[in-house]
Coordinates of C-alpha atoms in Angstrom, one line a residue:
P215 CA 75.9 -55.7 4.5
G216 CA 78.7 -57.0 6.6
P217 CA 78.1 -58.5 10.1
G218 CA 79.1 -55.2 11.8
A219 CA 77.1 -52.9 9.4
P220 CA 73.8 -51.3 10.6
G221 CA 71.0 -53.6 9.7
G222 CA 73.3 -56.5 9.0
L223 CA 72.5 -60.1 9.6
F224 CA 74.0 -60.3 13.1
A225 CA 72.0 -57.2 14.1
W226 CA 68.8 -58.8 12.8
L227 CA 69.6 -62.1 14.7
R228 CA 70.3 -60.2 17.9
G229 CA 67.1 -58.3 17.6
R230 CA 65.3 -61.6 17.0
C231 CA 66.7 -63.0 20.2
L232 CA 65.5 -60.0 22.1
G233 CA 62.0 -60.3 20.7
R234 CA 62.3 -57.4 18.3
G235 CA 60.6 -57.2 14.9
A236 CA 57.1 -57.7 13.6
A237 CA 57.9 -61.1 12.3
V238 CA 59.0 -62.2 15.7
D239 CA 56.3 -60.6 17.8
P240 CA 53.3 -59.5 15.7
A241 CA 51.4 -58.5 18.8
R242 CA 54.0 -55.9 19.7
D243 CA 52.1 -52.9 18.3
T244 CA 48.9 -54.2 19.9
F245 CA 50.7 -54.3 23.3
G246 CA 51.9 -50.8 22.6
A247 CA 48.4 -49.5 21.9
M248 CA 47.1 -51.3 25.0
T249 CA 49.8 -49.7 27.1
G250 CA 48.8 -46.3 25.8
L251 CA 45.3 -46.9 27.2
Y252 CA 46.7 -46.9 30.7
G253 CA 47.2 -43.2 30.4
A254 CA 43.4 -42.8 30.6
I255 CA 42.9 -45.2 33.4
Q256 CA 40.8 -44.2 36.4
P257 CA 39.2 -45.8 39.5
A258 CA 36.3 -47.6 37.9
D259 CA 34.5 -49.5 40.6
S260 CA 35.0 -51.2 43.9
V261 CA 33.9 -54.7 44.9
S262 CA 34.1 -54.5 48.7
L263 CA 32.1 -56.6 51.1
S264 CA 31.8 -56.4 54.9
T265 CA 35.3 -56.7 56.5
R266 CA 33.6 -58.5 59.4
T267 CA 33.6 -61.7 57.4
H268 CA 36.7 -61.7 55.1
G269 CA 39.3 -59.3 56.5
A270 CA 42.3 -58.0 54.7
V271 CA 43.0 -58.8 51.0
F272 CA 46.3 -60.7 50.7
N273 CA 46.3 -61.8 47.1
L274 CA 44.5 -61.2 43.8
E275 CA 44.5 -63.6 40.8
Y276 CA 42.7 -63.5 37.4
S277 CA 41.8 -66.6 35.5
P278 CA 43.9 -66.9 32.3
D279 CA 41.0 -65.8 30.1
G280 CA 40.2 -62.8 32.4
S281 CA 36.7 -63.9 33.1
V282 CA 37.1 -64.4 36.9
L283 CA 38.9 -62.4 39.6
T284 CA 39.7 -64.4 42.8
V285 CA 40.5 -62.8 46.1
A286 CA 42.5 -64.4 48.9
C287 CA 41.4 -63.1 52.3
E288 CA 42.7 -63.0 55.8
Q289 CA 39.7 -64.7 57.4
T290 CA 39.7 -68.1 55.7
E291 CA 37.6 -66.9 52.7
V292 CA 38.1 -66.8 48.9
L293 CA 35.9 -64.4 47.0
L294 CA 35.1 -64.7 43.3
F295 CA 34.0 -61.8 41.1
D296 CA 33.1 -61.1 37.4
P297 CA 35.7 -58.3 36.8
I298 CA 33.9 -56.9 33.8
S299 CA 30.6 -56.3 35.6
S300 CA 32.1 -56.0 39.1
K301 CA 29.5 -58.5 40.3
H302 CA 30.1 -60.8 43.2
I303 CA 29.9 -64.5 42.0
K304 CA 30.5 -66.6 45.1
T305 CA 32.2 -66.7 48.5
L306 CA 34.1 -69.8 49.6
S307 CA 33.4 -69.0 53.3
E308 CA 35.5 -71.8 54.7
A309 CA 38.1 -72.3 52.0
H310 CA 40.7 -72.9 54.7
E311 CA 41.0 -72.9 58.5
D312 CA 43.4 -69.9 58.6
C313 CA 44.5 -67.0 56.4
V314 CA 44.4 -67.6 52.6
N315 CA 47.7 -66.4 51.2
N316 CA 47.9 -67.2 47.5
I317 CA 45.8 -68.3 44.6
R318 CA 47.1 -69.8 41.3
F319 CA 45.1 -70.9 38.3
L320 CA 46.3 -74.1 36.6
D321 CA 44.0 -73.5 33.6
N322 CA 40.7 -71.6 33.0
R323 CA 38.8 -73.8 35.4
L324 CA 41.1 -75.4 38.0
F325 CA 42.8 -73.2 40.6
A326 CA 44.8 -73.8 43.8
T327 CA 44.8 -71.9 47.1
C328 CA 47.2 -72.1 50.0
S329 CA 46.9 -71.1 53.6
D330 CA 48.5 -70.6 57.1
D331 CA 46.6 -73.9 58.0
T332 CA 49.6 -75.6 56.2
T333 CA 47.4 -77.0 53.4
I334 CA 46.9 -76.4 49.7
A335 CA 43.4 -76.9 48.2
L336 CA 42.4 -77.5 44.6
W337 CA 39.1 -76.1 43.2
D338 CA 37.1 -76.4 40.0
L339 CA 35.1 -73.3 38.9
R340 CA 32.4 -75.7 37.6
K341 CA 31.8 -77.2 41.1
L342 CA 32.7 -74.8 43.9
N343 CA 30.6 -76.4 46.6
T344 CA 33.4 -78.7 47.5
K345 CA 37.2 -78.9 47.0
V346 CA 38.6 -81.2 44.4
C347 CA 41.2 -82.3 47.0
T348 CA 43.3 -81.0 49.9
L349 CA 47.1 -81.4 49.9
H350 CA 49.0 -82.1 53.1
G351 CA 52.8 -82.0 53.2
H352 CA 54.0 -78.6 54.7
T353 CA 54.5 -78.2 58.4
S354 CA 54.1 -74.4 58.5
W355 CA 52.3 -71.6 56.7
V356 CA 52.2 -72.1 53.0
K357 CA 52.7 -68.8 51.1
N358 CA 53.4 -69.4 47.4
I359 CA 52.1 -71.6 44.6
E360 CA 53.6 -72.0 41.1
Y361 CA 52.7 -74.4 38.3
D362 CA 54.7 -76.0 35.5
T363 CA 52.4 -76.2 32.5
N364 CA 54.8 -78.5 30.7
T365 CA 54.9 -81.3 33.3
R366 CA 51.7 -80.4 35.2
L367 CA 53.6 -80.3 38.4
L368 CA 52.4 -78.0 41.2
V369 CA 55.2 -76.3 43.2
T370 CA 54.5 -74.8 46.6
S371 CA 56.7 -73.1 49.3
G372 CA 56.1 -72.2 52.9
F373 CA 57.7 -70.9 56.1
D374 CA 58.8 -74.4 57.0
G375 CA 61.6 -73.6 54.4
N376 CA 60.4 -76.4 52.1
V377 CA 59.7 -76.3 48.4
I378 CA 57.4 -79.2 47.6
I379 CA 56.5 -80.7 44.2
W380 CA 52.9 -82.2 43.7
D381 CA 52.1 -84.5 40.8
T382 CA 48.7 -83.3 39.6
N383 CA 48.7 -85.9 36.9
R384 CA 48.0 -88.5 39.6
C385 CA 45.6 -86.5 41.8
T386 CA 42.8 -88.2 43.7
E387 CA 40.3 -87.1 46.3
D388 CA 42.9 -88.0 48.9
G389 CA 45.5 -85.7 47.5
C390 CA 48.5 -85.9 45.1
P391 CA 51.8 -87.7 45.3
H392 CA 54.4 -85.2 46.5
K393 CA 58.1 -84.9 47.4
K394 CA 60.3 -82.3 49.0
F395 CA 62.4 -80.6 46.3
F396 CA 64.5 -78.1 48.2
H397 CA 64.9 -76.6 51.6
T398 CA 66.4 -73.3 52.8
R399 CA 66.2 -71.1 55.9
F400 CA 64.3 -67.8 56.0
L401 CA 62.4 -68.6 52.8
M402 CA 60.0 -65.9 51.7
R403 CA 58.9 -66.3 48.1
M404 CA 59.5 -68.8 45.3
R405 CA 58.9 -68.3 41.6
L406 CA 59.4 -70.1 38.3
T407 CA 60.5 -68.3 35.2
P408 CA 57.8 -68.4 32.4
D409 CA 59.7 -71.2 30.6
C410 CA 60.3 -73.0 33.9
S411 CA 64.0 -73.1 33.3
K412 CA 64.9 -71.4 36.5
M413 CA 63.6 -71.2 40.1
L414 CA 64.1 -68.1 42.1
I415 CA 63.8 -68.1 45.9
S416 CA 63.9 -64.9 48.0
T417 CA 64.8 -64.9 51.8
S418 CA 64.1 -62.6 54.7
S419 CA 67.9 -62.2 55.2
G420 CA 68.4 -60.5 51.8
Y421 CA 69.6 -63.4 49.8
L422 CA 68.3 -64.5 46.4
L423 CA 68.8 -68.1 45.3
I424 CA 68.6 -69.1 41.7
L425 CA 68.4 -72.7 40.5
H426 CA 69.5 -72.8 36.9
D427 CA 68.6 -75.4 34.3
L428 CA 65.7 -76.6 36.5
D429 CA 64.8 -80.2 36.8
L430 CA 61.8 -80.6 39.0
N431 CA 62.0 -84.4 38.9
K432 CA 65.2 -84.4 40.9
S433 CA 65.1 -83.7 44.7
L434 CA 67.9 -81.6 46.0
E435 CA 69.8 -82.7 49.2
V436 CA 72.5 -80.7 51.0
G437 CA 75.7 -80.7 49.0
S438 CA 74.2 -82.7 46.1
Y439 CA 74.1 -79.7 43.7
P440 CA 76.9 -77.6 42.1
I441 CA 77.1 -74.0 43.4
L442 CA 77.8 -71.2 41.0
R443 CA 80.2 -68.4 41.8
A444 CA 78.1 -65.5 43.2
R445 CA 78.6 -61.9 44.2
R446 CA 78.5 -62.8 47.8
T447 CA 78.8 -66.5 48.7
T448 CA 77.2 -68.3 51.5
S449 CA 77.7 -71.6 53.3
S450 CA 75.6 -74.3 51.6
S451 CA 75.0 -75.9 55.0
D452 CA 73.5 -72.6 56.2
I453 CA 71.4 -72.2 53.1
T454 CA 69.8 -75.6 53.3
S455 CA 69.9 -76.4 57.0
S456 CA 66.7 -76.4 58.9
G457 CA 65.9 -73.7 61.3
S458 CA 63.6 -70.7 61.9
S459 CA 61.2 -70.3 59.1
G460 CA 61.4 -66.5 59.1
P461 CA 58.7 -63.8 59.3
R462 CA 55.1 -64.1 58.6
A463 CA 54.2 -63.5 54.9
V464 CA 51.9 -61.6 52.7
G465 CA 49.4 -59.4 54.4
S466 CA 50.5 -60.5 57.9
P467 CA 53.1 -58.8 60.1
C468 CA 56.6 -59.3 58.8
H469 CA 59.1 -58.9 61.6
Q470 CA 62.8 -59.5 61.0
N471 CA 64.3 -62.7 62.4
N472 CA 66.8 -61.7 65.0
S473 CA 68.8 -64.9 64.7
G474 CA 70.9 -63.1 62.1
P475 CA 71.5 -63.5 58.3
L476 CA 73.0 -66.5 56.7
S477 CA 76.6 -66.7 57.7
E478 CA 79.1 -65.6 55.0
K479 CA 81.6 -68.4 54.7
T480 CA 83.6 -69.2 51.6
L481 CA 82.2 -72.1 49.7
S482 CA 84.5 -75.1 49.2
R483 CA 85.8 -74.7 45.6
P484 CA 82.7 -73.2 44.1
S485 CA 82.3 -74.1 40.4
Q486 CA 82.1 -71.5 37.7
R487 CA 79.5 -71.6 35.0
E488 CA 81.3 -72.5 31.8
G489 CA 78.9 -72.9 28.8
G490 CA 75.9 -74.8 30.0
S491 CA 75.7 -75.4 33.8
P492 CA 74.7 -78.8 35.3
R493 CA 71.0 -79.2 36.1
N494 CA 69.8 -77.5 39.2
S495 CA 73.0 -75.4 39.7
L496 CA 72.5 -73.1 42.6
E497 CA 73.6 -69.5 42.6
V498 CA 73.5 -67.4 45.8
L499 CA 73.2 -63.6 45.4
T500 CA 72.8 -60.6 47.5
P501 CA 71.0 -58.3 45.1
E502 CA 72.2 -54.7 44.9
V503 CA 69.7 -52.4 46.6
P504 CA 69.7 -48.6 47.1
G505 CA 70.7 -47.6 50.6
E506 CA 73.6 -50.1 50.9
R507 CA 74.2 -48.9 54.4
D508 CA 71.5 -51.3 55.4
R509 CA 73.1 -54.7 54.6
G510 CA 70.7 -57.6 54.9
N511 CA 67.6 -56.3 53.4
C512 CA 64.4 -58.4 53.5
I513 CA 63.2 -59.4 50.0
T514 CA 59.4 -59.5 50.7
S515 CA 57.9 -59.7 47.2
L516 CA 59.3 -61.5 44.1
Q517 CA 57.8 -61.5 40.6
L518 CA 59.1 -62.4 37.1
H519 CA 58.9 -60.5 33.8
P520 CA 56.3 -62.3 31.6
K521 CA 58.9 -62.9 28.9
G522 CA 61.5 -64.0 31.5
W523 CA 63.8 -61.0 30.9
A524 CA 64.0 -59.7 34.5
T525 CA 62.9 -60.2 38.1
L526 CA 61.0 -57.7 40.1
L527 CA 61.7 -57.3 43.9
R528 CA 60.1 -55.4 46.7
C529 CA 62.7 -54.9 49.4
S530 CA 62.6 -53.4 52.9
S531 CA 65.5 -52.4 55.0
N532 CA 66.5 -54.4 58.0
T533 CA 65.4 -51.5 60.2
D534 CA 62.0 -51.5 58.4
D535 CA 62.2 -47.8 57.7
Q536 CA 62.7 -47.9 53.9
E537 CA 61.2 -49.8 51.0
W538 CA 62.3 -50.1 47.3
T539 CA 60.9 -51.6 44.1
C540 CA 63.9 -52.9 42.1
V541 CA 64.2 -54.5 38.6
Y542 CA 67.1 -56.8 37.8
E543 CA 67.9 -58.0 34.2
F544 CA 68.8 -61.6 33.7
Q545 CA 72.3 -61.8 32.3
E546 CA 73.1 -64.9 30.3
G547 CA 76.4 -66.2 28.8
A548 CA 79.9 -65.2 29.9
P549 CA 80.4 -62.5 32.6
V550 CA 80.6 -58.9 31.3
R551 CA 83.9 -58.5 33.1
P552 CA 85.8 -61.8 33.2
V553 CA 87.7 -60.8 36.3
S554 CA 84.5 -60.2 38.3
P555 CA 82.5 -62.9 40.1
R556 CA 79.7 -64.5 38.1
C557 CA 76.3 -62.8 38.7
S558 CA 73.1 -63.6 36.8
L559 CA 71.3 -60.4 37.7
R560 CA 72.0 -56.7 37.1
L561 CA 70.1 -53.9 38.7
T562 CA 68.6 -51.8 35.9
H563 CA 65.8 -49.7 37.6
C564 CA 64.6 -48.9 41.1
I565 CA 62.4 -46.5 43.0
E566 CA 61.8 -45.8 46.7
E567 CA 58.4 -46.6 48.0
A568 CA 56.1 -45.2 50.6
N569 CA 57.0 -46.6 54.0
V570 CA 53.5 -47.2 55.3
G571 CA 51.8 -50.2 56.7
R572 CA 55.0 -51.1 58.4
G573 CA 55.4 -54.9 58.8
Y574 CA 53.0 -55.7 56.0
I575 CA 54.2 -57.1 52.7
K576 CA 53.1 -55.4 49.4
E577 CA 52.7 -57.6 46.4
L578 CA 53.5 -55.9 43.1
C579 CA 53.3 -57.2 39.5
F580 CA 54.2 -56.7 35.8
S581 CA 51.6 -55.8 33.1
P582 CA 50.9 -58.7 30.7
D583 CA 53.3 -57.2 28.1
G584 CA 56.0 -56.5 30.7
R585 CA 56.1 -52.7 29.9
M586 CA 54.7 -51.5 33.2
I587 CA 54.7 -52.3 36.9
S588 CA 51.8 -51.8 39.2
S589 CA 53.1 -51.2 42.8
P590 CA 51.2 -50.7 46.0
H591 CA 51.9 -47.1 47.2
G592 CA 50.3 -45.9 50.4
F593 CA 46.5 -45.9 50.0
G594 CA 46.7 -46.5 46.3
I595 CA 48.9 -47.9 43.5
R596 CA 51.6 -46.4 41.2
L597 CA 52.0 -47.4 37.5
L598 CA 55.7 -47.4 36.8
G599 CA 57.6 -47.6 33.5
F600 CA 61.2 -48.2 32.4
D601 CA 61.0 -44.8 30.7
A602 CA 58.4 -42.1 30.1
H603 CA 57.2 -43.8 27.0
C604 CA 56.5 -47.2 28.6
S605 CA 59.1 -48.8 26.3
E606 CA 60.0 -52.5 26.6
L607 CA 62.9 -53.3 28.9
V608 CA 65.1 -54.6 26.0
D609 CA 64.6 -51.3 24.2
C610 CA 65.7 -49.0 27.1
L611 CA 68.3 -50.9 29.1
P612 CA 70.5 -48.3 30.9
R613 CA 74.2 -48.6 31.4
E614 CA 73.7 -47.8 35.1
A615 CA 70.7 -48.3 37.4
S616 CA 68.1 -45.7 36.6
P617 CA 64.9 -44.6 38.4
L618 CA 61.6 -46.1 37.4
R619 CA 59.3 -43.5 35.9
E620 CA 56.0 -42.8 37.5
I621 CA 53.3 -43.0 34.8
R622 CA 50.2 -42.5 36.9
S623 CA 49.1 -42.7 40.5
L624 CA 45.7 -44.0 41.4
Y625 CA 44.1 -43.7 44.9
S626 CA 40.7 -45.1 45.9
H627 CA 41.4 -46.9 49.2
N628 CA 41.0 -45.8 52.8
D629 CA 43.7 -48.2 54.0
V630 CA 47.1 -49.5 53.0
V631 CA 47.1 -51.4 49.7
L632 CA 48.7 -54.8 50.1
T633 CA 48.3 -56.3 46.6
T634 CA 47.7 -55.4 43.0
K635 CA 47.2 -57.3 39.7
F636 CA 46.8 -56.6 36.0
S637 CA 44.1 -58.4 34.0
P638 CA 45.7 -60.8 31.5
T639 CA 43.2 -59.9 28.8
H640 CA 41.6 -56.5 29.5
C641 CA 42.9 -53.0 30.2
Q642 CA 42.1 -53.4 33.9
I643 CA 44.0 -53.4 37.2
A644 CA 42.7 -54.6 40.6
S645 CA 44.0 -53.7 44.0
G646 CA 43.2 -54.9 47.5
C647 CA 43.8 -53.3 50.9
L648 CA 44.2 -54.0 54.6
S649 CA 40.6 -53.2 55.4
G650 CA 39.2 -55.6 52.8
R651 CA 38.3 -53.4 49.9
V652 CA 39.0 -54.5 46.3
S653 CA 39.1 -51.7 43.7
L654 CA 39.2 -51.9 39.9
Y655 CA 40.7 -49.4 37.5
Q656 CA 40.1 -49.1 33.8
P657 CA 40.1 -46.4 31.1
K658 CA 37.4 -43.7 31.0
F659 CA 36.9 -41.6 28.0

């Protein structure tokens, strides 16, 4: 058949690019069956300990093989559980000297934790009595850890506005060689796409920064990188200048910074993206959010689709009276409308969230196959899909932004849920709340 005919070569090639077809993704049907199991999911068990010791649950992280569930706690502790038996394995009672904010596994044995004590710690599951090493470099609360598996570089961000690169290839007991990679005001969250080709940074002033064609070996200084045309542009000196580090992050009170959002000045001759952009090209966006009357929303949570197709944001209004979960598709290539400004993201789905636990950040996540979203909702979680059948995003992209579909609601907490996580290997979801309870959900037949 000709190129434009149904089932033609071009149609097959396009489907292949989108991950369609058994020959491209043989696990697709397996993922579909696993997604169907979530229809039978129920609260299974809780793994709560006395809140007098560990406090609120700020972050949950499974090991890549799903054998260990780690819990980052408010009161300096890290808890480890066997998620299958719900048995407590160990408590790292003094993992840090302040709140533990985030945990990231580098492989099935080594993991990193970060804290409001401004440090990052590396741990080995085979020897938990002592840290592998402690990393010093940030000057304020460290909130986020990412890991580039290709280069074995650890990437952290904090409320000092810095993104720092750590070379774990040359790690010793005294730490790792490190360098400042990027700096911006009001930094909230930083993420790498699964292929590590982009870095996304969200801010408390409602801006989203995207570094395209990422090169982690090159530090970025003010004015040393090309800036892509964006929907709303911002002064590069404001983006990268030092200043207030913004609100407190996950699990801790998040008050809007009253010093105002980044000033909106026209960039000096911003460069357009033509073909391939230069390495570390910066794009500055104000993502479209429902309720546009509240300009300057705070982007509190930032996650990436496991196949790199989209980004997932939790946004709160600048008056802190509304919250939304929003999905934005990555748009590559030439702009859809050549006369419009270049924008790499398009809002595809959104839903309003319960405005409870005001001032606390709720961390949401994608399922391992990217078909569903688990979102903290009041004293429980909601499982959300792109449509009623939990189709993949590429199979149900709407022309205009559509509501996320509620697949199931699960409630087993007596306090506001702050974080939730899918197991990477089992049909299981974990959630943690403000009073320190961790609950597990899995199918019951």
